[in-house]
Amino acid sequence: MLGRRLMLAAACSLASLGQACAQPAGQDTAAAAPNVRVFDLPKGARVHDVAPAPDGKVWYTAQRQGALGILDPKTGQVRQVPLGQGSSPHGVIQGPDGAAWITDGGQNAIVRYDPRTEKIDVWKLPEDTGYANLNTGAFDGDGIHWFTGQNGIYGSLDPKTGAMKVFKDVDGRGPYGIAATPAGDVYYVSLAGSHLARIDRKTGAATIIEPPTPAQGARRVWSDSKGDLWISEWNSGQLSRYSPPTGQWQAWKLPGDAPKAYAVYVDERDIVWVTDFAANATLTFDPKTEQWTSIPGSGAGANVRQILGRPGEVYLPESGTDRIMVVRTGG
Amino acid sequence: MKHRAIGITAGALVAVASMALSAPETSPRNAGERAYQKCYSCHALEPGKNDLDGPSLHGIVGRRVAVERGFAYSPAMKRFAARNPRWTPQLIDRMAADPEALIPGTSMNFHGMSDAKERAALIAYLRVAETKN
């Protein structure tokens, strides 16, 4: 499948906040900017998360088809690797070993795909965990894989020994996004619990850090180069920042009347990317200037649920259109 | 800003991977409760609790479609509601089996329950649950 150059305006400035940048509903956009390409995925894949893969490729989770997808942006070629009976993968990241580490809700397991051998390893959650609705993973500075389960758990897997530990979140249902800082510390957020949590890497204990906005619906978290944490708040429609050294919070409301902030990512330039389901767009935010720009979805209801990238490129998986948008940032 | 430290000893569940997931199903109620765990993170059973990713399932069997106050339904769900006024057991069964197949474009992000017995147990559980909440 070949990538398509976008035909319409891609990024529009939102210096005057609230102006419409997204395309009319139902219109299959595509955009003009030479720095944006859109790739079709197998119909019904329902791509959820993406991650950089070796050799410039992009991994994605085909949640509805139980597979790990591999996109080669150079050629537009896509193939999918089945992950096992009942698989429904949610998150994917590249581990320090160069493998894909997948949080697989359908298999209630952490799954590893080795791109060199194509071997798939599956670590089921302990039986008494029950169905966890596994969500997202991150590696800490010691090479331990940490993960969240939206039914109210977080846990760890030591890739060397296979030892797995599962812990209950204090607020129950909700653990969603998880990320590591440059120092190797791990934080996760709870959507239903509306909190940020810092994990003690040695004990597994989580310290809850409550954002100042009540019931904000913290959905995803990402770290910038300084270790400050950026959080997408689904209920409040805010992008917020927490600074661990100072304990200070700051929040910015997304443009529009009723934004719904879903995914968040910080690129290598410390530009923050956040998706807004209400606007059907991905926004960038420059903390230095506090200016927003907007990149419309490639079609109606694009629903970008996660963002990731590598220096010079950002990947926007559109769960609603079965496409991946690749934005070259020139970094 | 507040910090709450969690007592981890109470929270730790267990270790060691590669254990089989084969909990015994001793009664339909247990099977239904277990099936509901696949809905739990996004759907509450309490009436009016609509601040999760999905609306409350309280009274869902026979309830009108897309009418929960305070929940922002997707355009796809609103179109579906125009053609299907109430959640019949048959519609719930099809929704649980494959949301995307029943309502193309739904924002409900669930892979579905392929086992018809599991879906039946879920619907039975939802009927009972509404009397308890």
Coordinates of C-alpha atoms in Angstrom, one line a residue:
Chain A
M1 CA 0.0 0.0 0.0
L2 CA 1.4 3.3 -1.0
G3 CA 1.6 6.4 1.0
R4 CA -0.4 9.3 -0.2
R5 CA 0.7 12.9 -0.3
L6 CA -1.8 15.0 1.5
M7 CA -3.7 17.3 -0.7
L8 CA -5.2 20.0 1.5
A9 CA -3.8 22.3 4.1
A10 CA -2.0 20.3 6.7
A11 CA -0.9 22.4 9.6
C12 CA -2.8 25.7 10.3
S13 CA -1.8 28.1 12.9
L14 CA -4.1 28.6 15.8
A15 CA -2.8 31.9 16.9
S16 CA -6.5 32.9 17.2
L17 CA -7.7 30.0 19.2
G18 CA -10.8 28.1 18.3
Q19 CA -10.8 28.7 14.6
A20 CA -11.7 25.7 12.6
C21 CA -8.8 23.9 11.1
A22 CA -10.2 20.4 10.8
Q23 CA -11.8 19.5 7.5
P24 CA -15.6 19.1 7.2
A25 CA -16.9 15.9 8.6
G26 CA -17.0 13.1 6.0
Q27 CA -14.4 14.7 3.8
D28 CA -11.4 12.5 3.1
T29 CA -8.7 15.0 3.6
A30 CA -5.5 15.0 2.8
A31 CA -3.3 17.5 2.9
A32 CA -0.8 19.4 1.2
A33 CA 2.2 19.7 3.1
P34 CA 5.1 17.9 1.7
N35 CA 6.1 17.0 5.2
V36 CA 3.0 14.9 5.8
R37 CA 2.3 11.4 4.3
V38 CA -0.6 9.1 5.0
F39 CA -0.4 5.4 4.7
D40 CA -3.3 3.0 4.3
L41 CA -3.4 0.0 6.6
P42 CA -5.4 -3.2 6.1
K43 CA -9.1 -2.4 6.4
G44 CA -10.5 -3.1 9.8
A45 CA -7.0 -3.2 11.5
R46 CA -8.1 -0.5 13.9
V47 CA -4.6 0.7 14.6
H48 CA -4.2 1.7 18.2
D49 CA -0.6 2.5 19.1
V50 CA 2.6 2.9 17.1
A51 CA 6.3 2.8 17.8
P52 CA 9.5 3.3 15.8
A53 CA 11.0 0.0 14.6
P54 CA 14.5 -0.8 13.5
D55 CA 15.5 0.2 10.0
G56 CA 13.2 3.2 9.8
K57 CA 10.1 1.0 9.9
V58 CA 7.0 1.7 12.1
W59 CA 5.3 -0.9 14.3
Y60 CA 1.6 -0.6 15.0
T61 CA -0.9 -2.6 16.9
A62 CA -3.8 -3.9 14.8
Q63 CA -6.1 -4.1 17.7
R64 CA -9.1 -5.6 15.9
Q65 CA -7.0 -8.1 13.9
G66 CA -4.8 -9.4 16.7
A67 CA -1.6 -8.5 15.0
L68 CA 1.5 -6.4 15.1
G69 CA 1.8 -4.4 12.0
I70 CA 5.0 -3.3 10.3
L71 CA 4.9 -0.3 8.0
D72 CA 7.9 0.6 5.8
P73 CA 7.4 4.3 5.1
K74 CA 10.0 4.2 2.4
T75 CA 7.9 1.9 0.3
G76 CA 4.5 2.1 1.9
Q77 CA 4.5 -1.7 2.3
V78 CA 2.7 -3.1 5.2
R79 CA 2.5 -6.6 6.7
Q80 CA 1.0 -7.9 9.8
V81 CA 2.2 -10.6 12.2
P82 CA -0.5 -12.5 14.1
L83 CA 0.2 -12.5 17.8
G84 CA -1.8 -15.4 19.0
Q85 CA -5.2 -16.8 19.7
G86 CA -7.5 -14.1 21.1
S87 CA -5.0 -11.3 20.7
S88 CA -6.1 -7.8 20.8
P89 CA -3.0 -5.6 21.2
H90 CA -3.2 -2.1 22.6
G91 CA 0.2 -0.7 23.2
V92 CA 3.6 -1.2 21.5
I93 CA 7.0 0.2 22.3
Q94 CA 10.5 -0.7 21.2
G95 CA 12.5 -2.2 24.1
P96 CA 16.2 -1.7 24.7
D97 CA 16.7 -5.1 23.1
G98 CA 15.3 -3.8 19.8
A99 CA 12.2 -5.9 20.1
A100 CA 8.6 -4.9 20.0
W101 CA 6.9 -5.1 23.5
I102 CA 3.2 -5.3 23.3
T103 CA 0.5 -4.9 25.9
D104 CA -2.1 -7.4 24.7
G105 CA -5.5 -7.0 26.3
G106 CA -7.0 -9.9 24.4
Q107 CA -4.4 -12.4 25.6
N108 CA -4.1 -10.7 29.0
A109 CA -0.4 -10.9 28.4
I110 CA 2.8 -9.0 27.6
V111 CA 4.0 -10.1 24.2
R112 CA 7.5 -9.7 22.7
Y113 CA 8.2 -9.8 19.0
D114 CA 11.8 -10.1 17.9
P115 CA 12.3 -8.6 14.4
R116 CA 15.5 -10.5 13.8
T117 CA 14.1 -14.0 14.4
E118 CA 10.3 -13.2 14.2
K119 CA 10.0 -15.2 17.4
I120 CA 7.0 -14.3 19.6
D121 CA 7.1 -14.7 23.4
V122 CA 4.0 -14.4 25.6
W123 CA 4.0 -13.7 29.3
K124 CA 0.5 -14.2 30.6
L125 CA -0.5 -12.2 33.7
P126 CA -0.8 -14.3 36.9
E127 CA -4.1 -16.1 37.1
D128 CA -5.4 -14.3 40.1
T129 CA -5.0 -10.9 38.4
G130 CA -8.1 -11.6 36.3
Y131 CA -8.8 -9.7 33.1
A132 CA -6.6 -6.5 33.3
N133 CA -7.5 -4.8 30.1
L134 CA -3.7 -4.3 29.5
N135 CA -3.0 -0.8 28.2
T136 CA 0.5 0.6 27.7
G137 CA 4.1 -0.2 28.6
A138 CA 7.4 1.5 29.3
F139 CA 11.0 0.5 30.2
D140 CA 12.7 1.9 33.2
G141 CA 16.4 2.8 33.4
D142 CA 17.2 -0.7 34.7
G143 CA 15.6 -2.5 31.7
I144 CA 12.4 -3.6 33.5
H145 CA 9.2 -3.4 31.6
W146 CA 6.4 -1.7 33.4
F147 CA 2.8 -1.8 32.2
T148 CA -0.7 -0.6 33.1
G149 CA -4.1 -2.4 33.0
Q150 CA -7.2 -0.2 32.8
N151 CA -9.1 -2.5 35.1
G152 CA -7.0 -1.2 38.0
I153 CA -3.5 -2.6 37.9
Y154 CA 0.0 -1.8 37.0
G155 CA 2.9 -4.2 37.0
S156 CA 6.4 -5.1 35.9
L157 CA 8.1 -7.8 33.9
D158 CA 11.8 -8.6 34.1
P159 CA 12.8 -9.6 30.6
K160 CA 15.8 -11.5 31.9
T161 CA 14.0 -13.8 34.3
G162 CA 10.4 -13.6 33.2
A163 CA 9.4 -12.6 36.7
M164 CA 6.2 -10.6 36.7
K165 CA 4.7 -8.5 39.5
V166 CA 1.3 -7.0 39.5
F167 CA 0.0 -4.3 41.8
K168 CA -3.3 -2.7 42.4
D169 CA -3.8 1.0 41.8
V170 CA -5.2 2.7 44.9
D171 CA -8.2 4.1 43.0
G172 CA -9.1 1.0 41.1
R173 CA -10.1 1.2 37.4
G174 CA -8.2 3.7 35.3
P175 CA -4.5 3.1 34.8
Y176 CA -3.8 4.1 31.3
G177 CA -0.7 5.8 29.9
I178 CA 2.8 5.2 31.2
A179 CA 6.2 6.7 30.4
A180 CA 9.8 6.8 31.5
T181 CA 11.8 10.0 32.0
P182 CA 15.3 10.4 30.7
A183 CA 16.6 9.4 34.2
G184 CA 14.7 6.1 33.8
D185 CA 12.0 6.8 36.3
V186 CA 8.5 5.6 35.5
Y187 CA 5.2 7.4 35.9
Y188 CA 1.7 6.4 34.9
V189 CA -1.7 8.2 34.8
S190 CA -5.2 7.0 35.7
L191 CA -8.0 8.0 33.5
A192 CA -10.8 7.1 35.9
G193 CA -8.8 7.9 39.0
S194 CA -7.6 11.3 37.6
H195 CA -4.2 11.0 39.0
L196 CA -0.5 10.8 38.1
A197 CA 1.6 8.1 39.9
R198 CA 5.3 7.7 40.3
I199 CA 6.5 4.1 40.6
D200 CA 9.3 3.2 43.0
R201 CA 11.4 1.0 40.7
K202 CA 12.8 -1.1 43.6
T203 CA 9.6 -1.8 45.6
G204 CA 6.9 -1.2 42.9
A205 CA 5.1 1.1 45.3
A206 CA 3.2 4.0 43.6
T207 CA 3.1 7.5 44.9
I208 CA -0.1 9.2 43.8
I209 CA 0.4 12.8 42.6
E210 CA -3.0 14.5 42.3
P211 CA -3.3 17.2 39.6
P212 CA -4.8 20.5 40.7
T213 CA -7.8 20.1 38.3
P214 CA -10.3 17.7 39.9
A215 CA -11.7 14.8 37.8
Q216 CA -9.6 15.9 34.9
G217 CA -9.3 12.4 33.4
A218 CA -5.5 12.0 33.0
R219 CA -5.3 9.7 30.0
R220 CA -1.7 9.7 28.7
V221 CA 1.7 11.0 29.9
W222 CA 5.0 11.7 28.3
S223 CA 8.3 13.1 29.5
D224 CA 10.2 16.0 27.9
S225 CA 14.0 16.1 27.8
K226 CA 14.2 17.6 31.3
G227 CA 12.0 15.0 32.9
D228 CA 9.0 17.2 33.2
L229 CA 5.8 15.2 32.6
W230 CA 3.1 16.2 30.1
I231 CA -0.3 14.9 30.5
S232 CA -3.4 14.8 28.3
E233 CA -6.5 15.4 30.3
W234 CA -9.5 13.8 28.6
N235 CA -12.3 15.2 30.7
S236 CA -11.0 18.8 31.2
G237 CA -9.6 19.1 27.7
Q238 CA -6.3 20.4 29.1
L239 CA -2.7 19.7 28.5
S240 CA -0.9 19.9 31.8
R241 CA 2.7 19.8 32.9
Y242 CA 4.1 18.5 36.2
S243 CA 7.7 19.2 37.2
P244 CA 8.9 16.5 39.6
P245 CA 11.8 18.6 41.2
T246 CA 9.5 21.4 42.1
G247 CA 6.1 19.7 42.4
Q248 CA 4.6 22.6 40.3
W249 CA 1.8 22.1 37.9
Q250 CA 0.7 24.2 34.9
A251 CA -2.2 23.6 32.5
W252 CA -3.3 24.9 29.2
K253 CA -6.8 24.4 27.7
L254 CA -6.8 23.2 24.2
P255 CA -8.4 25.4 21.6
G256 CA -12.1 25.0 20.9
D257 CA -15.3 24.9 23.0
A258 CA -15.1 21.4 24.3
P259 CA -11.8 19.8 23.5
K260 CA -11.1 16.1 24.4
A261 CA -7.4 15.6 24.8
Y262 CA -6.4 12.0 24.2
A263 CA -2.8 11.3 23.3
V264 CA 0.3 13.2 24.2
Y265 CA 3.9 13.0 23.1
V266 CA 7.0 15.2 23.4
D267 CA 9.4 15.2 20.5
E268 CA 13.2 15.6 20.6
R269 CA 12.7 19.4 20.3
D270 CA 10.5 19.5 23.3
I271 CA 7.5 20.4 21.2
V272 CA 4.4 18.8 22.7
W273 CA 1.9 16.9 20.5
V274 CA -1.6 16.2 21.7
T275 CA -4.6 14.9 19.9
D276 CA -8.1 16.4 20.3
F277 CA -11.0 14.1 19.4
A278 CA -13.5 17.0 19.4
A279 CA -11.5 18.8 16.7
N280 CA -10.5 15.6 14.9
A281 CA -7.0 17.0 14.9
T282 CA -3.5 16.6 16.3
L283 CA -2.1 19.8 17.9
T284 CA 1.4 20.8 18.5
F285 CA 2.2 23.1 21.4
D286 CA 5.4 25.0 21.9
P287 CA 6.0 25.6 25.6
K288 CA 8.3 28.5 24.9
T289 CA 5.8 30.6 22.9
E290 CA 2.6 28.9 24.1
Q291 CA 1.4 28.7 20.5
W292 CA -0.7 25.9 19.0
T293 CA -0.7 24.5 15.5
S294 CA -3.2 22.0 14.2
I295 CA -2.9 19.0 11.8
P296 CA -6.3 17.8 10.7
G297 CA -7.1 14.1 10.6
S298 CA -6.9 12.5 7.2
G299 CA -10.6 11.7 7.3
A300 CA -13.7 12.1 9.6
G301 CA -13.3 10.6 13.0
A302 CA -9.6 9.9 12.7
N303 CA -9.3 9.3 16.4
V304 CA -5.6 9.3 17.0
R305 CA -5.2 7.5 20.3
Q306 CA -1.5 7.6 20.7
I307 CA 1.5 9.4 19.3
L308 CA 5.2 8.4 19.0
G309 CA 8.1 9.2 16.9
R310 CA 11.8 9.4 16.4
P311 CA 14.1 12.4 15.8
G312 CA 12.7 14.1 12.7
E313 CA 9.4 12.1 12.4
V314 CA 6.2 11.8 14.3
Y315 CA 3.6 9.0 13.8
L316 CA -0.1 9.5 14.1
P317 CA -2.1 6.3 14.1
E318 CA -5.6 6.9 13.0
S319 CA -7.8 4.3 14.6
G320 CA -10.9 5.6 12.9
T321 CA -9.6 5.6 9.4
D322 CA -7.1 2.6 9.4
R323 CA -4.3 4.9 8.4
I324 CA -1.0 6.1 9.8
M325 CA 0.1 9.7 9.2
V326 CA 3.8 10.4 9.2
V327 CA 4.8 13.9 9.9
R328 CA 8.4 14.9 9.1
T329 CA 9.5 17.7 11.5
G330 CA 12.8 18.4 10.0
G331 CA 14.5 17.7 13.3
Chain B
M1 CA -1.1 19.3 44.8
K2 CA -1.2 16.3 47.1
H3 CA 0.8 13.2 47.3
R4 CA -0.6 9.9 48.5
A5 CA 1.7 7.1 49.3
I6 CA 0.3 3.6 48.7
G7 CA 0.9 0.8 51.0
I8 CA 2.3 -1.7 48.5
T9 CA 2.2 -4.8 50.6
A10 CA -1.6 -4.8 50.3
G11 CA -1.5 -4.1 46.6
A12 CA 1.0 -6.7 45.5
L13 CA -0.8 -9.5 43.8
V14 CA 1.8 -12.0 42.7
A15 CA 4.7 -12.8 40.4
V16 CA 6.0 -15.3 37.9
A17 CA 4.6 -15.3 34.4
S18 CA 3.6 -18.2 32.2
M19 CA 0.7 -19.3 34.5
A20 CA -2.3 -20.5 32.7
L21 CA -5.5 -18.4 32.9
S22 CA -8.1 -21.1 33.6
A23 CA -10.2 -20.0 36.5
P24 CA -13.1 -22.4 37.1
E25 CA -16.6 -21.2 36.2
T26 CA -18.8 -22.5 38.9
S27 CA -22.0 -20.7 38.1
P28 CA -23.5 -18.6 35.4
R29 CA -23.4 -15.6 37.8
N30 CA -19.7 -16.0 38.1
A31 CA -19.3 -16.4 34.4
G32 CA -21.3 -13.2 33.9
E33 CA -19.4 -11.3 36.5
R34 CA -16.2 -12.4 34.9
A35 CA -17.4 -11.4 31.4
Y36 CA -18.3 -8.0 32.7
Q37 CA -14.7 -7.5 33.7
K38 CA -14.0 -6.9 30.0
C39 CA -16.5 -4.0 30.2
Y40 CA -15.5 -2.8 33.6
S41 CA -12.8 -0.3 32.8
C42 CA -15.1 1.8 30.6
H43 CA -18.6 1.0 31.8
A44 CA -19.9 1.4 35.4
L45 CA -23.1 -0.3 36.7
E46 CA -24.1 2.5 38.9
P47 CA -26.9 4.6 37.5
G48 CA -25.8 8.0 36.1
K49 CA -22.1 7.3 36.3
N50 CA -21.1 8.5 32.9
D51 CA -17.7 9.9 33.4
L52 CA -15.8 6.9 32.1
D53 CA -15.0 6.1 28.5
G54 CA -18.4 4.5 28.1
P55 CA -21.8 5.2 29.5
S56 CA -23.2 3.4 32.5
L57 CA -24.7 0.0 31.8
H58 CA -27.3 0.3 34.5
G59 CA -30.6 -1.0 33.1
I60 CA -29.1 -1.5 29.7
V61 CA -31.3 -4.4 28.8
G62 CA -34.3 -2.7 27.2
R63 CA -33.0 0.8 27.7
R64 CA -33.3 3.4 25.0
V65 CA -30.1 3.8 22.9
A66 CA -27.8 6.7 23.4
V67 CA -29.8 8.6 26.0
E68 CA -27.5 8.7 29.1
R69 CA -27.2 12.2 30.4
G70 CA -23.7 13.6 30.5
F71 CA -22.2 11.2 28.0
A72 CA -21.0 12.4 24.6
Y73 CA -22.1 9.7 22.1
S74 CA -20.2 9.4 18.8
P75 CA -22.0 10.4 15.6
A76 CA -22.0 6.7 14.7
M77 CA -23.8 5.8 17.8
K78 CA -26.4 8.6 17.3
R79 CA -27.1 7.3 13.8
F80 CA -27.5 3.8 15.2
A81 CA -29.9 5.1 17.8
A82 CA -32.1 6.6 15.1
R83 CA -32.6 3.2 13.6
N84 CA -32.6 1.1 16.8
P85 CA -34.5 2.7 19.6
R86 CA -33.8 0.2 22.4
W87 CA -31.1 -2.2 23.5
T88 CA -32.7 -5.5 23.0
P89 CA -30.8 -8.6 24.2
Q90 CA -30.1 -9.5 20.6
L91 CA -28.5 -6.1 19.9
I92 CA -26.5 -6.2 23.1
D93 CA -25.3 -9.7 22.0
R94 CA -24.2 -8.4 18.7
M95 CA -22.6 -5.3 20.2
A96 CA -20.6 -7.4 22.7
A97 CA -19.5 -9.8 19.9
D98 CA -18.1 -7.1 17.6
P99 CA -19.0 -3.4 18.2
E100 CA -17.4 -2.3 15.0
A101 CA -19.5 -4.7 12.9
L102 CA -22.7 -3.6 14.5
I103 CA -21.9 0.1 14.5
P104 CA -19.2 1.0 12.0
G105 CA -17.3 4.0 13.1
T106 CA -18.1 3.6 16.8
S107 CA -15.6 5.0 19.1
M108 CA -16.0 2.0 21.4
N109 CA -12.6 0.5 21.5
F110 CA -13.2 -3.2 22.3
H111 CA -12.1 -6.3 20.5
G112 CA -15.3 -8.2 21.2
M113 CA -16.4 -11.4 22.9
S114 CA -16.3 -14.3 20.4
D115 CA -17.9 -16.8 22.8
A116 CA -21.7 -16.8 22.6
K117 CA -22.0 -18.4 26.1
E118 CA -19.8 -15.6 27.5
R119 CA -22.1 -13.0 26.0
A120 CA -25.2 -14.7 27.3
A121 CA -23.7 -14.8 30.7
L122 CA -22.8 -11.1 30.5
I123 CA -26.4 -10.2 29.5
A124 CA -27.8 -12.2 32.3
Y125 CA -25.4 -10.6 34.7
L126 CA -26.4 -7.1 33.5
R127 CA -30.0 -7.9 34.2
V128 CA -29.2 -8.9 37.7
A129 CA -26.8 -6.1 38.3
E130 CA -29.4 -3.4 37.6
T131 CA -31.5 -4.6 40.5
K132 CA -28.5 -4.3 42.8
N133 CA -27.4 -0.7 41.9

